[in-house]
Coordinates of C-alpha atoms in Angstrom, one line a residue:
X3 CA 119.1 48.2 152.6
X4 CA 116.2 49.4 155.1
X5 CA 116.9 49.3 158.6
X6 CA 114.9 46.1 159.4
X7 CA 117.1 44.4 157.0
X8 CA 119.8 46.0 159.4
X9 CA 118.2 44.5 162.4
X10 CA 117.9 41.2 160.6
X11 CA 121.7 41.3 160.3
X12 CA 122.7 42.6 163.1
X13 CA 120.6 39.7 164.9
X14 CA 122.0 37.3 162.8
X15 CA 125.4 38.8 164.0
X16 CA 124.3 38.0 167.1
X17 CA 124.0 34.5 166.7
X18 CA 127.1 34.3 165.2
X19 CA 128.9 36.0 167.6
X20 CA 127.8 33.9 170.4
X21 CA 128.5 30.3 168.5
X22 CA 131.9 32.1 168.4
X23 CA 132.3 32.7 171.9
X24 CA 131.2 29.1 172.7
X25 CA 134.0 27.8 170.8
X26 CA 133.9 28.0 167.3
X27 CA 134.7 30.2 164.3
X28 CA 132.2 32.4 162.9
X29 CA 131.2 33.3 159.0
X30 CA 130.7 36.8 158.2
X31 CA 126.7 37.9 158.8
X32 CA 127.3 41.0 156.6
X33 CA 127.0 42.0 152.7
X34 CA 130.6 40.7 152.4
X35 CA 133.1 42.6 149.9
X36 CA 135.3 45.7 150.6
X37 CA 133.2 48.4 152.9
X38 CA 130.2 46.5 152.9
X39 CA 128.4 48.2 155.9
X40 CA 124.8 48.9 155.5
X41 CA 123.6 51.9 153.6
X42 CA 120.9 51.2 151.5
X43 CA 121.9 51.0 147.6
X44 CA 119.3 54.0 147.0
X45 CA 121.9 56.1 149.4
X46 CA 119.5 56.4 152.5
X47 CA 120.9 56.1 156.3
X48 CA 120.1 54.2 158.8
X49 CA 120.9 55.3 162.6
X50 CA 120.5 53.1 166.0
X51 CA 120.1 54.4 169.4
X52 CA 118.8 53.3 173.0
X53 CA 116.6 56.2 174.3
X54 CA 112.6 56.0 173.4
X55 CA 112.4 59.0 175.0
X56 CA 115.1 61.0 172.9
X57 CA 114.0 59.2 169.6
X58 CA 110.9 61.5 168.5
X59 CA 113.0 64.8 169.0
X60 CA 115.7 63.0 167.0
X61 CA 113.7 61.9 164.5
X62 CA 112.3 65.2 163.9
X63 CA 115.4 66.5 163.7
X64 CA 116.7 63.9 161.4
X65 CA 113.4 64.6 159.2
X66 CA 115.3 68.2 159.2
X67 CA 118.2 66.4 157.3
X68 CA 116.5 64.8 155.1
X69 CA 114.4 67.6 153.8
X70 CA 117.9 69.8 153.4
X71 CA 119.8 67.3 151.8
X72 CA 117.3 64.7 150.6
X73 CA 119.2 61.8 152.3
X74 CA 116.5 59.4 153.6
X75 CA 117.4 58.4 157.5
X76 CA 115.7 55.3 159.2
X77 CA 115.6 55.7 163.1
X78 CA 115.6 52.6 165.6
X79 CA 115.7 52.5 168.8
X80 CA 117.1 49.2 171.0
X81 CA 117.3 48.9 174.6
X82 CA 120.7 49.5 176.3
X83 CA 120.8 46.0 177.7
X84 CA 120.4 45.1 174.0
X85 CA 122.1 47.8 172.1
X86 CA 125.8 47.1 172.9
X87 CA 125.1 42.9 172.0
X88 CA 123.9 44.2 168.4
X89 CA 126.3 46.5 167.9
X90 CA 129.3 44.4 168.5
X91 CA 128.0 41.4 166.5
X92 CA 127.6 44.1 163.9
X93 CA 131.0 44.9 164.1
X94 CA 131.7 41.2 163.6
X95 CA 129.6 40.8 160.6
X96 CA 130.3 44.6 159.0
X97 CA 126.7 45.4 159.3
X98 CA 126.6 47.8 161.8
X99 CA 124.1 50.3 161.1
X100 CA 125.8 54.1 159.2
X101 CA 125.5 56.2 162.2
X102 CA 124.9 55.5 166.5
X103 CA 125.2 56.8 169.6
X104 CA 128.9 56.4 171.3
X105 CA 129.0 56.4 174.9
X106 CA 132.5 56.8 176.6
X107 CA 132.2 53.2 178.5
X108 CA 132.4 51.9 175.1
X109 CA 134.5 54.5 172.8
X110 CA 138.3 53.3 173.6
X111 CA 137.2 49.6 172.4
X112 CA 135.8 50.2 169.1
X113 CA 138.1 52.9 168.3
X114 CA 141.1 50.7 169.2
X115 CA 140.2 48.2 167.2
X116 CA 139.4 50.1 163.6
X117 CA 135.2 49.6 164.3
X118 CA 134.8 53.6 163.4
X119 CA 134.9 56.0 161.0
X120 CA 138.0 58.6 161.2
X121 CA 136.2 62.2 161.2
X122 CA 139.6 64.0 161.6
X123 CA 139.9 65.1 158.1
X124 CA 136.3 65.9 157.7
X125 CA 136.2 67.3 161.1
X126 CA 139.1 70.0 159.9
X127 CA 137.8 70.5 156.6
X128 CA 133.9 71.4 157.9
X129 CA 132.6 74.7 158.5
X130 CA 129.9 73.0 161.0
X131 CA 132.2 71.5 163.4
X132 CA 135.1 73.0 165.8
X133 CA 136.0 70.7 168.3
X134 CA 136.7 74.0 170.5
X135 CA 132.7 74.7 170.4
X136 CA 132.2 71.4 172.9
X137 CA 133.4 70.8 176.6
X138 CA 137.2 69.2 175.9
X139 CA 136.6 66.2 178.5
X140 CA 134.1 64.8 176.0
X141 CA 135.9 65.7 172.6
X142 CA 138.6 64.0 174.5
X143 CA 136.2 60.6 175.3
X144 CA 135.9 60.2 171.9
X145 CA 139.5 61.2 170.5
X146 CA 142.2 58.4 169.9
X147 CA 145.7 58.5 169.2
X148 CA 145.0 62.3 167.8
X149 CA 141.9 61.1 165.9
X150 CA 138.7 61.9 166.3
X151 CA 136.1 59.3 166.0
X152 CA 132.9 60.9 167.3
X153 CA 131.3 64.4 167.4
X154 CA 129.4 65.0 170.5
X155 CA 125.8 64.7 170.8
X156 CA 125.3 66.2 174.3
X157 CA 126.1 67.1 177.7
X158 CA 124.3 65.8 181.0
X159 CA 124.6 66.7 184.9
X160 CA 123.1 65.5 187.8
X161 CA 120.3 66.6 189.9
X162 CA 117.7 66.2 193.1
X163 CA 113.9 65.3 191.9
X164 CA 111.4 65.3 195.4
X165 CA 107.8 65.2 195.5
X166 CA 106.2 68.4 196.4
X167 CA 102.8 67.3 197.6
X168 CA 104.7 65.0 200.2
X169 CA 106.7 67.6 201.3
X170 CA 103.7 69.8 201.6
X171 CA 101.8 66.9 203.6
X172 CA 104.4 66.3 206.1
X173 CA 105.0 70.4 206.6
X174 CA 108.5 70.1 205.1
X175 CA 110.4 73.0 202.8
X176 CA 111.2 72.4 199.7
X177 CA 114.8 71.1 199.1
X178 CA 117.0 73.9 198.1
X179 CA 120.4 74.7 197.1
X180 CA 122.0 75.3 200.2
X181 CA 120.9 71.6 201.3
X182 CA 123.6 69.5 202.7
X183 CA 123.7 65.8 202.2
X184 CA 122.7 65.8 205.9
X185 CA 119.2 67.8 205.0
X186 CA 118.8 65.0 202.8
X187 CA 119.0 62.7 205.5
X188 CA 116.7 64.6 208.1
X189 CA 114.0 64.7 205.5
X190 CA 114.6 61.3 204.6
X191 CA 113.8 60.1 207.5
X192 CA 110.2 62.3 208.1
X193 CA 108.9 61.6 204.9
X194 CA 109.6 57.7 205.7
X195 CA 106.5 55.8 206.0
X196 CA 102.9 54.4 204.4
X197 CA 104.9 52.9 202.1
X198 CA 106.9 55.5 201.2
X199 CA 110.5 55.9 201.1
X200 CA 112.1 59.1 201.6
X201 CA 115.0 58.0 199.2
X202 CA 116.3 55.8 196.9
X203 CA 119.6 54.9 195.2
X204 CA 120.0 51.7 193.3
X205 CA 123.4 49.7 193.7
X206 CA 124.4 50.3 190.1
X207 CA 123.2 54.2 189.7
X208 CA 126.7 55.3 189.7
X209 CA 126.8 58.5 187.9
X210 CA 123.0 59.9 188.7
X211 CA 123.9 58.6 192.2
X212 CA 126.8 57.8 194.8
X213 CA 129.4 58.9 192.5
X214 CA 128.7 62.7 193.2
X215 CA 128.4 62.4 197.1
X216 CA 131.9 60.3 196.6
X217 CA 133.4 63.4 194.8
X218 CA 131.9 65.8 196.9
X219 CA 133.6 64.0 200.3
X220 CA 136.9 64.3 198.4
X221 CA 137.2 60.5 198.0
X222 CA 137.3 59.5 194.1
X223 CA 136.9 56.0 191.5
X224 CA 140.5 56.1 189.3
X225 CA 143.0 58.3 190.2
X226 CA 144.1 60.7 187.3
X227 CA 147.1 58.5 185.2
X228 CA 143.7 55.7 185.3
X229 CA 146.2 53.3 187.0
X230 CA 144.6 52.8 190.6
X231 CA 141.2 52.1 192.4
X232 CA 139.6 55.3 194.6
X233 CA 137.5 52.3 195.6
X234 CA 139.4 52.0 199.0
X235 CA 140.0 55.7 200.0
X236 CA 138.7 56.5 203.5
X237 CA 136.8 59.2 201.9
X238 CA 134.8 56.9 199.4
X239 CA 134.1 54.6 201.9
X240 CA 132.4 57.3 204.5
X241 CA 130.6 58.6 201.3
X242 CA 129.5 55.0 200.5
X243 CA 128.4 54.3 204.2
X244 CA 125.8 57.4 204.0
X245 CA 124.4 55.1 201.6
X246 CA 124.4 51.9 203.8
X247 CA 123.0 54.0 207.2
X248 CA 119.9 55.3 205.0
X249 CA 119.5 51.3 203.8
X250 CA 120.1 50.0 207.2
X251 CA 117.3 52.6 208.6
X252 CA 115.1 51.5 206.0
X253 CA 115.0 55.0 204.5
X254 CA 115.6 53.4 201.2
X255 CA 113.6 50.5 199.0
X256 CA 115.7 47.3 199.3
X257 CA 117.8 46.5 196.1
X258 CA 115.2 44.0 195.1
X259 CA 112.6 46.4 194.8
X260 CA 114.8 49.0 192.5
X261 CA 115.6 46.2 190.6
X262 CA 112.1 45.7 189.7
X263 CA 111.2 49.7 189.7
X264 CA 113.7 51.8 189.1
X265 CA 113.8 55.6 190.6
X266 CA 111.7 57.0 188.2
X267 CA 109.1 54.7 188.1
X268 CA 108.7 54.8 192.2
X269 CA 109.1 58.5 191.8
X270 CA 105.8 58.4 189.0
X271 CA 104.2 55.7 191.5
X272 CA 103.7 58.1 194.4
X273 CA 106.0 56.0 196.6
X274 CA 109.6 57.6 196.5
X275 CA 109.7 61.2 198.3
X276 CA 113.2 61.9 196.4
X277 CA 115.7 60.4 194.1
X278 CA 118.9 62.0 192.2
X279 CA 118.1 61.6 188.5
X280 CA 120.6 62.9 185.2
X281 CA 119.4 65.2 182.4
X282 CA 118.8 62.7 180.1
X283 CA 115.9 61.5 182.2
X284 CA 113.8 65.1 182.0
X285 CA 112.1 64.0 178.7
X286 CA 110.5 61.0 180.5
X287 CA 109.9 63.3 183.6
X288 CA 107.7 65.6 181.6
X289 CA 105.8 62.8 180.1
X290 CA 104.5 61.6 183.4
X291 CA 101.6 63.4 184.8
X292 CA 101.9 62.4 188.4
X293 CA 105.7 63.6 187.9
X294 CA 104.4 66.5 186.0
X295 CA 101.9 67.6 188.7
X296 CA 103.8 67.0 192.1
X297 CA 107.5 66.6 191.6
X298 CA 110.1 69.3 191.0
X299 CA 113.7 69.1 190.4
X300 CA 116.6 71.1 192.6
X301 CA 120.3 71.4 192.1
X302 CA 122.2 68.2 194.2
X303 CA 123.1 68.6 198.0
X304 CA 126.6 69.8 199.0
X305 CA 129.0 68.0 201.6
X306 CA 128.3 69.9 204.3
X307 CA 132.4 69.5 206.0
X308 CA 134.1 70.2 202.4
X309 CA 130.9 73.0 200.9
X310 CA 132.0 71.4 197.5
X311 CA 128.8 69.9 195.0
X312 CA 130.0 68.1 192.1
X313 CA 128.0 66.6 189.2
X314 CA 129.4 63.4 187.5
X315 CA 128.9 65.1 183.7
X316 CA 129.3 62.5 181.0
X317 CA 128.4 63.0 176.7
X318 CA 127.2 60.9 174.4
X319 CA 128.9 61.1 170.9
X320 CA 127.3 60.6 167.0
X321 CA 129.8 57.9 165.4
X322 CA 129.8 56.2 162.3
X323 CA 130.8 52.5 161.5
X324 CA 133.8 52.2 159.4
X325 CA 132.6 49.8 157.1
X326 CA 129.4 52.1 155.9
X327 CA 128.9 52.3 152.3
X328 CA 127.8 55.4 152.6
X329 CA 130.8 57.3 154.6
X330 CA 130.2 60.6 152.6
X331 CA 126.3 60.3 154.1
X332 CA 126.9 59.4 157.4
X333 CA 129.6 62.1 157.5
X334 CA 127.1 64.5 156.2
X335 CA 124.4 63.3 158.8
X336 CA 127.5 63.6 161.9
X337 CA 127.9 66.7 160.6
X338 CA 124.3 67.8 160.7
X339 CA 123.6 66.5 164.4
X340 CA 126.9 68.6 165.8
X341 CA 125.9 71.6 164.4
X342 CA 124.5 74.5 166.1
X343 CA 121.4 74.9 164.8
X344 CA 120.8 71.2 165.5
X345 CA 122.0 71.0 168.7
X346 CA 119.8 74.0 169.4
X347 CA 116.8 72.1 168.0
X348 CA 117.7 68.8 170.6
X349 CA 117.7 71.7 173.3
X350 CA 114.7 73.3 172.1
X351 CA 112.3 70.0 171.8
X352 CA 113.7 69.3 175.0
X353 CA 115.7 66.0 173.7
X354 CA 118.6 67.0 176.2
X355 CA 120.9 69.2 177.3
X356 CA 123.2 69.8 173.9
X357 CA 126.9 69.4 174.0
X358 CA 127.5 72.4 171.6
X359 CA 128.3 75.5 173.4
X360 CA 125.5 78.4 174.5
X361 CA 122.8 75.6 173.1
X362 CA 122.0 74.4 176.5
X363 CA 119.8 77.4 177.7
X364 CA 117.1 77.0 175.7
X365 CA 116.5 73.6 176.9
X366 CA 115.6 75.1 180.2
X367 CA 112.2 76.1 178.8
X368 CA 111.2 72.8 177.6
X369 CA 109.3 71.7 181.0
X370 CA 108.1 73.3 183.7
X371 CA 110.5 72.1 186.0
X372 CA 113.1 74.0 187.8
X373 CA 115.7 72.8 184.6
X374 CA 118.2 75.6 186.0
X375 CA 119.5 73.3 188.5
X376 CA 121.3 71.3 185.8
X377 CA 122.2 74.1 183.9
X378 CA 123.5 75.4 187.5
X379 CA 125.8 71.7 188.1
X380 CA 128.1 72.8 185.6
X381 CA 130.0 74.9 187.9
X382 CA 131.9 72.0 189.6
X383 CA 131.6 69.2 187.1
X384 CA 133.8 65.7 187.2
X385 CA 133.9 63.4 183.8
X386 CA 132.4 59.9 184.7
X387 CA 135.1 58.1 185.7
X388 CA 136.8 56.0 182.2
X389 CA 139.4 54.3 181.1
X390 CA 140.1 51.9 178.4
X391 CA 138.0 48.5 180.2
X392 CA 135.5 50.5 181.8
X393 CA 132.6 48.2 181.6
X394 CA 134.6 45.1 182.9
X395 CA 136.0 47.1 186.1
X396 CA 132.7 48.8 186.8
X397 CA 130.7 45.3 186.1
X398 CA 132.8 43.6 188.9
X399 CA 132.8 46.5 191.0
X400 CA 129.3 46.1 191.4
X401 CA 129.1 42.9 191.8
X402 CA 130.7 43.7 195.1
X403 CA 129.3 46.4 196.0
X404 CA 125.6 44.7 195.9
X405 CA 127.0 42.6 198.8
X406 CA 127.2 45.6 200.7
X407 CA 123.6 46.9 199.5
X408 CA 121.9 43.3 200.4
X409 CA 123.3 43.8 203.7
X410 CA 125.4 40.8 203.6
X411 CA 129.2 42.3 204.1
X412 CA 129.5 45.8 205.3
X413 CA 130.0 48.4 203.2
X414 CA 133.6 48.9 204.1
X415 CA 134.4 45.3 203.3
X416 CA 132.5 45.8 199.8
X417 CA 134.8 48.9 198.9
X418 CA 138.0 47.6 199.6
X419 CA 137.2 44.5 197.4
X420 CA 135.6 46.4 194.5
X421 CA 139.5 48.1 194.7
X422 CA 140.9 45.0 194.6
X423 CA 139.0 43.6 191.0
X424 CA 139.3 47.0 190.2
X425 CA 143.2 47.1 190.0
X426 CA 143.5 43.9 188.5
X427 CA 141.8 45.0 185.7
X428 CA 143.7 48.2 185.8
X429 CA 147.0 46.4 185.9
X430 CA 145.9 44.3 182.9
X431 CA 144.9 47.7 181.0
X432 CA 148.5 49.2 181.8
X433 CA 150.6 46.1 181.0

């Protein structure tokens, strides 16, 4: 089956899947029998992710494959917001597409409940893949119950992007990595005005965003046994109110611009002076002439009391459905895509940072931006904060912390009930 076909099921998963949730029962959407899944009968593969700006490099890649092992692969790519939707109703209907992108917000739910391939056996049998060769936290994101259910794809830290021409105009030096969130401020604050904003931060940019000043200020989101909220820790809450003074002062676009141009576009529009952006973004960044011409990227600013600079790191991870009826080519393709030399490749076409070890240098060379400065985040790194209902905690978490951004509670108010939602998802979790 081609990959449209997929698409066609998976929508028609969809469909299912919601008449479900409104009340009924639902009729499989798949091709039905014992591992139906959805490999083509002529033994090609087809592979879904939700990054336009990752899927030529991929593809290229995957071209690689296919020309080494004459396995056809049929690359789509659908939009986050979209991407989860399809895939559970997928899941539903066994039609989920051979081989996807795993991201740890997601990985304890469909490994739970049977939705992926086990690569432990193929994992110890392979000559391509030692879990020791990628960072433990994100062989760990996608391990369960001492299986392994994913082979990571990459590795991604956090950094500062600012407009050089603005900072020229205004007779400012250029950010640096001795800044302190503080020198963020102060330049805020001058580059502030013709309709410019010195900074932005969107209410639900945790782990490009707050989340790193939060770590750096020695405050946290789950505490370590993932049975408790950070969300009310004096030290989040200062870190969170840094957030609320440069809102307050107008340093920032309000909440219902971002929502209608995120960072990156008001960083390409010649209206944002500086903005905290993740790795995975650089493809887009190098794409974008104005970006290309007057912006440069730096490593993040350090708390100036505690002299610590952490980077929220997360990984994304290659999974296959455990109803594909191709499980011996989706292996194969998992197999290919954690490799070294294709995790070189990713680094090398500038795709991302790779998540197999010593790959990640030559990705430095892919732009001509200052790409070190992610490469240079790794010394203090902090996983993105998990646990097994991530998306339902951090969905009503900032639900209450947009109160705070809309300037309708105060900040303070907003952390203390994002704990409070927070926990009682928690205690649910740990029942």
């Amino acid at each position: 089956m081609k990959f449209k076909k997929v698409t066609a099921i998976l929508l028609a998963g969809l469909m299912t899947f919601s008449l479900a949730a409104c009340g009924g029962g639902g009729s499989d959407s798949g091709d039905g029998g014992e591992g139906g899944g959805s490999s083509s009968g002529d033994g090609s593969l087809s592979l879904m992710l939700w990054d336009a700006n990752q899927q030529p490099g991929i593809e290229e890649i995957c071209a690689d494959f296919t020309e080494e092992t004459g396995i056809d692969v049929e690359v789509q790519m659908v939009k986050w917001d979209e991407y989860w939707t399809l895939l559970s109703a997928g899941a539903q209907g066994d039609s989920m597409p051979d081989v996807f992108w795993m991201h740890s917000n997601e990985a304890e739910r469909y490994m739970s409940n049977g939705m992926l391939l086990d690569l432990t056996d193929k994992i110890a049998e392979s000559d391509a893949i030692d879990p020791a060769n990628y960072p433990e936290d994100i062989v760990n994101l996608y391990s369960y119950e001492d299986k392994y259910y994913a082979v990571p794809k990459d590795v991604d830290t956090i950094a500062l992007w600012y407009n050089k021409t603005m900072f020229d105009e205004a007779g400012l030096e250029y950010p640096t990595a001795d800044w302190t969130w503080d020198d963020l401020y102060e330049a805020a604050k001058a580059l502030t005005k013709d309709g410019v904003y010195g900074f932005a931060c969107s209410a639900t940019n945790n782990q490009a965003g707050y989340y790193n000043l939060i770590y750096d200020m020695g405050g946290y989101i789950i505490n370590d046994d993932k049975t408790e909220s950070g969300w009310d820790d004096p030290n989040t809450i200062k870190a969170m109110q840094y957030f609320e003074k440069m809102t307050q002062e107008g340093l920032m676009p309000s909440q219902q611009t971002l929502s209608e141009s995120a960072e990156d576009v008001l960083l390409g529009a010649g209206t944002l002076a500086m903005t905290t952006m993740g790795s995975w973004m650089v493809a887009a960044m190098r794409d974008n002439d104005y970006i290309a011409q007057n912006c440069d990227c730096v490593e993040l600013p350090k708390d100036a009391a505690s002299g610590k600079r952490v980077s929220i790191y997360n990984g994304l991870g290659w999974a296959a459905s455990a109803k594909t009826g191709n499980p011996d080519g989706a292996w194969q393709l998992i197999e290919y895509l954690g490799s070294k030399d294709a995790q070189l490749k990713q680094a090398e076409l500038g795709v991302t940072m790779s998540a197999y070890k010593d790959t990640s240098d030559a990705w430095v060379n892919c732009a001509d931006f200052n790409l070190q400065a992610y490469l240079n985040m790794m010394d203090d790194m902090v996983i993105r904060p998990y646990s097994k209902q991530t998306v339902t905690w951090e969905n009503a978490v900032n639900d209450e912390l947009k109160k705070a951004w809309m300037q309708e509670v105060s900040m303070e108010e907003a952390c203390k009930a994002a704990a409070e939602v927070m926990n009682e998802t928690l205690a649910e979790e740990n029942e």
